Amino acid sequence: VRYPAEHKEETRARIVRTASREFRRSGGAGIGIAGLMKELSLTHGGFYRHFKSKDQLFAEAVDEAFEDVSAKLMRAAAHSRGREIEAVVDAYLNDSHCAHPAEGCPIASLAADVARQPRKVRLAMEGALERYAERFAPFCAGRTEGERRRNAILLFAGMAGTLTLARATADESLRASILESAREFYKRSFARSG
Amino acid sequence: VRYPAEHKEETRARIVRTASREFRRSGGAGIGIAGLMKELSLTHGGFYRHFKSKDQLFAEAVDEAFEDVSAKLMRAAAHSRGREIEAVVDAYLNDSHCAHPAEGCPIASLAADVARQPRKVRLAMEGALERYAERFAPFCAGRTEGERRRNAILLFAGMAGTLTLARATADESLRASILESAREFYKRSFARSG
DNA sequence: TGTACATCAGTGAACGCGCGTTCACTGATGTAC
DNA sequence: TGTACATCAGTGAACGCGCGTTCACTGATGTAC
């Protein structure tokens, strides 16, 4: 079968997009190449025309996840009429994000996984994190650019830990209560206006 | 072979202790029954005399990890001459804890894993978390017991996320800088005296 | 005191299964002549 | 215009491997008589 010129690129992008969702849902070991390709109505053999290993796909999928979530949060910030941190915190620490890891923040779902991966994967994570910090620093409290960037990282690290812990909980109301008090805390701690 | 009366109990405890370390190091899927038993110079078949499944062991191992870390942190608090939160934050957010997940906090290494487990495992996590909150609440800022407990949970959730993110980083100095600014932030936010 | 038997923590072969990866192959299209 | 050939995304069988779990078995000791 011969495919149109842009076909390969599109397939590759579809694999990354699906992998990004599935890894966030099930962890790096929770979904295999065969399952991933099947979800796209392809067979596992073709995978290696696009990626040299599962590890490489994992790194790209983490990157895609960062871009995905970052775009959503930036959109929330843009519609906030100057209360960007409040909007970002509300968009991050809510029941829907908690209930849908597959479409959510990769720090919350994959950071512990990434920590166990080879340096190459951790570098991809680090790059994505730096981009996060750069984008969100302007909305954060802090007297210098460096301080605002450190605060942006602290904000996301803290929110991610809170979201993950809420997800690890069994009781629905405990979960909601954790998210609620965290929203209040992170807004108070990181919003520019105080 | 016939063993002394307390032998079985001791073997069981050794399995849980080893599993607790190995799961924290490698994640729930990162170590198997055979590997675990081999580390204790036993064979995999005997495992099922002690546990009905790997899931059951995982739940008990998470519990053991909580007790382990909680005891260390309470010890740090006890030696702090009234600056308990400062001592706990220093004991949690340091390079050594970052470098040794196997002996470290299970929220940081296993919460994302637990979030994907059946309700039974999440209940075990929740119970352990409540015990954490109860123990550390007295050291936290807050006007009511409820507020102090909510703060204790926010403190550990935030610190765990920060530690996990630091571990997922590739650059040693970025890691150190994240930990340092986080220590300052969490002390300032949660210590009683301010 | 001596003998027959029950106990049961631990052994190691075997089960079915899914994993990541490789590879010979397919076949519709583009290209060379 | 017609024919022979190259391309290469995708197919599906096969690889070796490790997984969680089961099970018939072992054998030193405790117990019954």
PDB file of N, CA, C and O in Angstrom, chain B residues 136-190:
ATOM      1  N   PHE B 136       0.562  14.810  62.743  1.00  0.00           N
ATOM      2  CA  PHE B 136       1.315  16.031  62.458  1.00  0.00           C
ATOM      3  C   PHE B 136       0.489  17.309  62.624  1.00  0.00           C
ATOM      4  O   PHE B 136       1.054  18.399  62.679  1.00  0.00           O
ATOM      5  N   ALA B 137      -0.823  17.142  62.687  1.00  0.00           N
ATOM      6  CA  ALA B 137      -1.680  18.316  62.848  1.00  0.00           C
ATOM      7  C   ALA B 137      -1.264  19.210  64.021  1.00  0.00           C
ATOM      8  O   ALA B 137      -1.211  20.432  63.879  1.00  0.00           O
ATOM      9  N   PRO B 138      -0.935  18.628  65.200  1.00  0.00           N
ATOM     10  CA  PRO B 138      -0.586  19.466  66.350  1.00  0.00           C
ATOM     11  C   PRO B 138       0.573  20.428  66.087  1.00  0.00           C
ATOM     12  O   PRO B 138       0.709  21.440  66.765  1.00  0.00           O
ATOM     13  N   PHE B 139       1.426  20.111  65.110  1.00  0.00           N
ATOM     14  CA  PHE B 139       2.581  20.956  64.828  1.00  0.00           C
ATOM     15  C   PHE B 139       2.252  22.064  63.833  1.00  0.00           C
ATOM     16  O   PHE B 139       3.052  22.981  63.623  1.00  0.00           O
ATOM     17  N   CYS B 140       1.090  21.946  63.185  1.00  0.00           N
ATOM     18  CA  CYS B 140       0.765  22.844  62.076  1.00  0.00           C
ATOM     19  C   CYS B 140       0.039  24.104  62.544  1.00  0.00           C
ATOM     20  O   CYS B 140      -0.637  24.106  63.570  1.00  0.00           O
ATOM     21  N   ALA B 141       0.182  25.160  61.753  1.00  0.00           N
ATOM     22  CA  ALA B 141      -0.612  26.367  61.953  1.00  0.00           C
ATOM     23  C   ALA B 141      -2.084  26.039  61.744  1.00  0.00           C
ATOM     24  O   ALA B 141      -2.427  25.069  61.048  1.00  0.00           O
ATOM     25  N   GLY B 142      -2.982  26.852  62.345  1.00  0.00           N
ATOM     26  CA  GLY B 142      -4.415  26.624  62.196  1.00  0.00           C
ATOM     27  C   GLY B 142      -5.135  26.874  63.493  1.00  0.00           C
ATOM     28  O   GLY B 142      -4.639  26.514  64.561  1.00  0.00           O
ATOM     29  N   ARG B 143      -6.326  27.489  63.408  1.00  0.00           N
ATOM     30  CA  ARG B 143      -7.031  27.871  64.639  1.00  0.00           C
ATOM     31  C   ARG B 143      -7.843  26.728  65.236  1.00  0.00           C
ATOM     32  O   ARG B 143      -8.076  26.652  66.420  1.00  0.00           O
ATOM     33  N   THR B 144      -8.313  25.814  64.360  1.00  0.00           N
ATOM     34  CA  THR B 144      -9.086  24.669  64.859  1.00  0.00           C
ATOM     35  C   THR B 144      -8.354  23.372  64.529  1.00  0.00           C
ATOM     36  O   THR B 144      -7.462  23.358  63.673  1.00  0.00           O
ATOM     37  N   GLU B 145      -8.772  22.306  65.215  1.00  0.00           N
ATOM     38  CA  GLU B 145      -8.171  20.995  64.925  1.00  0.00           C
ATOM     39  C   GLU B 145      -8.387  20.618  63.454  1.00  0.00           C
ATOM     40  O   GLU B 145      -7.481  20.121  62.798  1.00  0.00           O
ATOM     41  N   GLY B 146      -9.593  20.889  62.938  1.00  0.00           N
ATOM     42  CA  GLY B 146      -9.888  20.576  61.536  1.00  0.00           C
ATOM     43  C   GLY B 146      -8.965  21.323  60.588  1.00  0.00           C
ATOM     44  O   GLY B 146      -8.442  20.746  59.626  1.00  0.00           O
ATOM     45  N   GLU B 147      -8.747  22.587  60.888  1.00  0.00           N
ATOM     46  CA  GLU B 147      -7.878  23.395  60.032  1.00  0.00           C
ATOM     47  C   GLU B 147      -6.439  22.880  60.063  1.00  0.00           C
ATOM     48  O   GLU B 147      -5.770  22.797  59.030  1.00  0.00           O
ATOM     49  N   ARG B 148      -5.980  22.512  61.275  1.00  0.00           N
ATOM     50  CA  ARG B 148      -4.617  21.992  61.400  1.00  0.00           C
ATOM     51  C   ARG B 148      -4.462  20.670  60.651  1.00  0.00           C
ATOM     52  O   ARG B 148      -3.446  20.440  59.999  1.00  0.00           O
ATOM     53  N   ARG B 149      -5.483  19.828  60.694  1.00  0.00           N
ATOM     54  CA  ARG B 149      -5.415  18.561  59.966  1.00  0.00           C
ATOM     55  C   ARG B 149      -5.419  18.780  58.461  1.00  0.00           C
ATOM     56  O   ARG B 149      -4.686  18.136  57.722  1.00  0.00           O
ATOM     57  N   ARG B 150      -6.270  19.694  58.004  1.00  0.00           N
ATOM     58  CA  ARG B 150      -6.273  20.023  56.572  1.00  0.00           C
ATOM     59  C   ARG B 150      -4.916  20.562  56.156  1.00  0.00           C
ATOM     60  O   ARG B 150      -4.399  20.237  55.097  1.00  0.00           O
ATOM     61  N   ASN B 151      -4.326  21.371  57.022  1.00  0.00           N
ATOM     62  CA  ASN B 151      -3.009  21.918  56.712  1.00  0.00           C
ATOM     63  C   ASN B 151      -1.932  20.836  56.674  1.00  0.00           C
ATOM     64  O   ASN B 151      -1.036  20.887  55.823  1.00  0.00           O
ATOM     65  N   ALA B 152      -2.027  19.871  57.583  1.00  0.00           N
ATOM     66  CA  ALA B 152      -1.048  18.781  57.583  1.00  0.00           C
ATOM     67  C   ALA B 152      -1.121  18.009  56.261  1.00  0.00           C
ATOM     68  O   ALA B 152      -0.094  17.677  55.664  1.00  0.00           O
ATOM     69  N   ILE B 153      -2.338  17.763  55.796  1.00  0.00           N
ATOM     70  CA  ILE B 153      -2.490  17.053  54.521  1.00  0.00           C
ATOM     71  C   ILE B 153      -1.951  17.896  53.365  1.00  0.00           C
ATOM     72  O   ILE B 153      -1.221  17.397  52.504  1.00  0.00           O
ATOM     73  N   LEU B 154      -2.282  19.186  53.349  1.00  0.00           N
ATOM     74  CA  LEU B 154      -1.761  20.070  52.298  1.00  0.00           C
ATOM     75  C   LEU B 154      -0.243  20.106  52.310  1.00  0.00           C
ATOM     76  O   LEU B 154       0.397  20.107  51.259  1.00  0.00           O
ATOM     77  N   LEU B 155       0.319  20.148  53.519  1.00  0.00           N
ATOM     78  CA  LEU B 155       1.781  20.178  53.652  1.00  0.00           C
ATOM     79  C   LEU B 155       2.411  18.940  53.032  1.00  0.00           C
ATOM     80  O   LEU B 155       3.320  19.047  52.204  1.00  0.00           O
ATOM     81  N   PHE B 156       1.916  17.746  53.391  1.00  0.00           N
ATOM     82  CA  PHE B 156       2.520  16.524  52.870  1.00  0.00           C
ATOM     83  C   PHE B 156       2.242  16.340  51.379  1.00  0.00           C
ATOM     84  O   PHE B 156       3.103  15.897  50.632  1.00  0.00           O
ATOM     85  N   ALA B 157       1.044  16.697  50.956  1.00  0.00           N
ATOM     86  CA  ALA B 157       0.718  16.597  49.521  1.00  0.00           C
ATOM     87  C   ALA B 157       1.657  17.483  48.712  1.00  0.00           C
ATOM     88  O   ALA B 157       2.224  17.052  47.701  1.00  0.00           O
ATOM     89  N   GLY B 158       1.840  18.710  49.186  1.00  0.00           N
ATOM     90  CA  GLY B 158       2.701  19.647  48.471  1.00  0.00           C
ATOM     91  C   GLY B 158       4.156  19.216  48.481  1.00  0.00           C
ATOM     92  O   GLY B 158       4.820  19.218  47.435  1.00  0.00           O
ATOM     93  N   MET B 159       4.632  18.807  49.657  1.00  0.00           N
ATOM     94  CA  MET B 159       6.033  18.374  49.735  1.00  0.00           C
ATOM     95  C   MET B 159       6.270  17.132  48.879  1.00  0.00           C
ATOM     96  O   MET B 159       7.302  17.010  48.222  1.00  0.00           O
ATOM     97  N   ALA B 160       5.306  16.210  48.880  1.00  0.00           N
ATOM     98  CA  ALA B 160       5.458  14.985  48.092  1.00  0.00           C
ATOM     99  C   ALA B 160       5.534  15.311  46.602  1.00  0.00           C
ATOM    100  O   ALA B 160       6.381  14.777  45.884  1.00  0.00           O
ATOM    101  N   GLY B 161       4.658  16.200  46.143  1.00  0.00           N
ATOM    102  CA  GLY B 161       4.691  16.599  44.732  1.00  0.00           C
ATOM    103  C   GLY B 161       6.018  17.235  44.376  1.00  0.00           C
ATOM    104  O   GLY B 161       6.594  16.948  43.313  1.00  0.00           O
ATOM    105  N   THR B 162       6.519  18.061  45.274  1.00  0.00           N
ATOM    106  CA  THR B 162       7.789  18.740  45.025  1.00  0.00           C
ATOM    107  C   THR B 162       8.945  17.752  44.967  1.00  0.00           C
ATOM    108  O   THR B 162       9.799  17.824  44.078  1.00  0.00           O
ATOM    109  N   LEU B 163       8.946  16.813  45.914  1.00  0.00           N
ATOM    110  CA  LEU B 163      10.007  15.802  45.927  1.00  0.00           C
ATOM    111  C   LEU B 163       9.965  14.943  44.662  1.00  0.00           C
ATOM    112  O   LEU B 163      11.004  14.667  44.043  1.00  0.00           O
ATOM    113  N   THR B 164       8.767  14.551  44.261  1.00  0.00           N
ATOM    114  CA  THR B 164       8.621  13.735  43.059  1.00  0.00           C
ATOM    115  C   THR B 164       9.092  14.487  41.823  1.00  0.00           C
ATOM    116  O   THR B 164       9.783  13.932  40.967  1.00  0.00           O
ATOM    117  N   LEU B 165       8.716  15.747  41.743  1.00  0.00           N
ATOM    118  CA  LEU B 165       9.137  16.540  40.588  1.00  0.00           C
ATOM    119  C   LEU B 165      10.655  16.709  40.577  1.00  0.00           C
ATOM    120  O   LEU B 165      11.294  16.602  39.526  1.00  0.00           O
ATOM    121  N   ALA B 166      11.241  16.939  41.737  1.00  0.00           N
ATOM    122  CA  ALA B 166      12.699  17.066  41.824  1.00  0.00           C
ATOM    123  C   ALA B 166      13.372  15.781  41.333  1.00  0.00           C
ATOM    124  O   ALA B 166      14.356  15.818  40.596  1.00  0.00           O
ATOM    125  N   ARG B 167      12.789  14.631  41.712  1.00  0.00           N
ATOM    126  CA  ARG B 167      13.353  13.344  41.274  1.00  0.00           C
ATOM    127  C   ARG B 167      13.227  13.133  39.775  1.00  0.00           C
ATOM    128  O   ARG B 167      14.010  12.408  39.171  1.00  0.00           O
ATOM    129  N   ALA B 168      12.212  13.726  39.171  1.00  0.00           N
ATOM    130  CA  ALA B 168      11.968  13.528  37.738  1.00  0.00           C
ATOM    131  C   ALA B 168      12.852  14.424  36.888  1.00  0.00           C
ATOM    132  O   ALA B 168      12.853  14.358  35.666  1.00  0.00           O
ATOM    133  N   THR B 169      13.615  15.260  37.540  1.00  0.00           N
ATOM    134  CA  THR B 169      14.510  16.224  36.924  1.00  0.00           C
ATOM    135  C   THR B 169      15.843  15.568  36.588  1.00  0.00           C
ATOM    136  O   THR B 169      16.229  14.600  37.238  1.00  0.00           O
ATOM    137  N   ALA B 170      16.543  16.077  35.577  1.00  0.00           N
ATOM    138  CA  ALA B 170      17.825  15.480  35.205  1.00  0.00           C
ATOM    139  C   ALA B 170      19.001  16.267  35.773  1.00  0.00           C
ATOM    140  O   ALA B 170      20.057  15.710  36.052  1.00  0.00           O
ATOM    141  N   ASP B 171      18.788  17.569  35.959  1.00  0.00           N
ATOM    142  CA  ASP B 171      19.894  18.426  36.372  1.00  0.00           C
ATOM    143  C   ASP B 171      19.998  18.528  37.889  1.00  0.00           C
ATOM    144  O   ASP B 171      19.035  18.887  38.581  1.00  0.00           O
ATOM    145  N   GLU B 172      21.177  18.185  38.386  1.00  0.00           N
ATOM    146  CA  GLU B 172      21.424  18.135  39.828  1.00  0.00           C
ATOM    147  C   GLU B 172      21.183  19.488  40.513  1.00  0.00           C
ATOM    148  O   GLU B 172      20.605  19.551  41.597  1.00  0.00           O
ATOM    149  N   SER B 173      21.580  20.559  39.848  1.00  0.00           N
ATOM    150  CA  SER B 173      21.488  21.867  40.512  1.00  0.00           C
ATOM    151  C   SER B 173      20.061  22.401  40.485  1.00  0.00           C
ATOM    152  O   SER B 173      19.619  23.064  41.424  1.00  0.00           O
ATOM    153  N   LEU B 174      19.319  22.084  39.420  1.00  0.00           N
ATOM    154  CA  LEU B 174      17.893  22.451  39.396  1.00  0.00           C
ATOM    155  C   LEU B 174      17.163  21.733  40.534  1.00  0.00           C
ATOM    156  O   LEU B 174      16.346  22.320  41.248  1.00  0.00           O
ATOM    157  N   ARG B 175      17.507  20.457  40.694  1.00  0.00           N
ATOM    158  CA  ARG B 175      16.924  19.651  41.759  1.00  0.00           C
ATOM    159  C   ARG B 175      17.168  20.297  43.126  1.00  0.00           C
ATOM    160  O   ARG B 175      16.237  20.495  43.915  1.00  0.00           O
ATOM    161  N   ALA B 176      18.409  20.649  43.391  1.00  0.00           N
ATOM    162  CA  ALA B 176      18.761  21.264  44.677  1.00  0.00           C
ATOM    163  C   ALA B 176      18.041  22.593  44.870  1.00  0.00           C
ATOM    164  O   ALA B 176      17.571  22.910  45.969  1.00  0.00           O
ATOM    165  N   SER B 177      17.916  23.338  43.779  1.00  0.00           N
ATOM    166  CA  SER B 177      17.286  24.658  43.894  1.00  0.00           C
ATOM    167  C   SER B 177      15.785  24.536  44.154  1.00  0.00           C
ATOM    168  O   SER B 177      15.209  25.317  44.921  1.00  0.00           O
ATOM    169  N   ILE B 178      15.147  23.537  43.541  1.00  0.00           N
ATOM    170  CA  ILE B 178      13.727  23.298  43.815  1.00  0.00           C
ATOM    171  C   ILE B 178      13.534  22.942  45.284  1.00  0.00           C
ATOM    172  O   ILE B 178      12.681  23.507  45.972  1.00  0.00           O
ATOM    173  N   LEU B 179      14.358  22.032  45.787  1.00  0.00           N
ATOM    174  CA  LEU B 179      14.227  21.609  47.176  1.00  0.00           C
ATOM    175  C   LEU B 179      14.445  22.775  48.132  1.00  0.00           C
ATOM    176  O   LEU B 179      13.711  22.940  49.113  1.00  0.00           O
ATOM    177  N   GLU B 180      15.443  23.597  47.814  1.00  0.00           N
ATOM    178  CA  GLU B 180      15.758  24.702  48.719  1.00  0.00           C
ATOM    179  C   GLU B 180      14.615  25.714  48.790  1.00  0.00           C
ATOM    180  O   GLU B 180      14.193  26.123  49.878  1.00  0.00           O
ATOM    181  N   SER B 181      14.101  26.129  47.627  1.00  0.00           N
ATOM    182  CA  SER B 181      13.026  27.127  47.688  1.00  0.00           C
ATOM    183  C   SER B 181      11.768  26.518  48.297  1.00  0.00           C
ATOM    184  O   SER B 181      10.993  27.213  48.961  1.00  0.00           O
ATOM    185  N   ALA B 182      11.579  25.206  48.110  1.00  0.00           N
ATOM    186  CA  ALA B 182      10.405  24.559  48.705  1.00  0.00           C
ATOM    187  C   ALA B 182      10.506  24.517  50.229  1.00  0.00           C
ATOM    188  O   ALA B 182       9.512  24.726  50.924  1.00  0.00           O
ATOM    189  N   ARG B 183      11.714  24.249  50.740  1.00  0.00           N
ATOM    190  CA  ARG B 183      11.879  24.246  52.210  1.00  0.00           C
ATOM    191  C   ARG B 183      11.441  25.581  52.782  1.00  0.00           C
ATOM    192  O   ARG B 183      10.663  25.639  53.745  1.00  0.00           O
ATOM    193  N   GLU B 184      11.944  26.636  52.189  1.00  0.00           N
ATOM    194  CA  GLU B 184      11.601  27.980  52.663  1.00  0.00           C
ATOM    195  C   GLU B 184      10.088  28.198  52.621  1.00  0.00           C
ATOM    196  O   GLU B 184       9.473  28.638  53.600  1.00  0.00           O
ATOM    197  N   PHE B 185       9.497  27.841  51.467  1.00  0.00           N
ATOM    198  CA  PHE B 185       8.065  28.071  51.274  1.00  0.00           C
ATOM    199  C   PHE B 185       7.199  27.306  52.265  1.00  0.00           C
ATOM    200  O   PHE B 185       6.287  27.879  52.883  1.00  0.00           O
ATOM    201  N   TYR B 186       7.471  26.020  52.451  1.00  0.00           N
ATOM    202  CA  TYR B 186       6.595  25.215  53.301  1.00  0.00           C
ATOM    203  C   TYR B 186       6.772  25.552  54.787  1.00  0.00           C
ATOM    204  O   TYR B 186       5.809  25.507  55.552  1.00  0.00           O
ATOM    205  N   LYS B 187       7.992  25.895  55.189  1.00  0.00           N
ATOM    206  CA  LYS B 187       8.167  26.361  56.575  1.00  0.00           C
ATOM    207  C   LYS B 187       7.351  27.624  56.815  1.00  0.00           C
ATOM    208  O   LYS B 187       6.604  27.733  57.784  1.00  0.00           O
ATOM    209  N   ARG B 188       7.516  28.580  55.913  1.00  0.00           N
ATOM    210  CA  ARG B 188       6.812  29.858  56.047  1.00  0.00           C
ATOM    211  C   ARG B 188       5.297  29.647  56.062  1.00  0.00           C
ATOM    212  O   ARG B 188       4.570  30.299  56.818  1.00  0.00           O
ATOM    213  N   SER B 189       4.800  28.719  55.251  1.00  0.00           N
ATOM    214  CA  SER B 189       3.353  28.557  55.104  1.00  0.00           C
ATOM    215  C   SER B 189       2.698  27.754  56.227  1.00  0.00           C
ATOM    216  O   SER B 189       1.518  27.939  56.512  1.00  0.00           O
ATOM    217  N   PHE B 190       3.448  26.833  56.848  1.00  0.00           N
ATOM    218  CA  PHE B 190       2.770  25.914  57.759  1.00  0.00           C
ATOM    219  C   PHE B 190       3.252  25.936  59.202  1.00  0.00           C
ATOM    220  O   PHE B 190       2.606  25.355  60.072  1.00  0.00           O
TER     221      PHE B 190
END
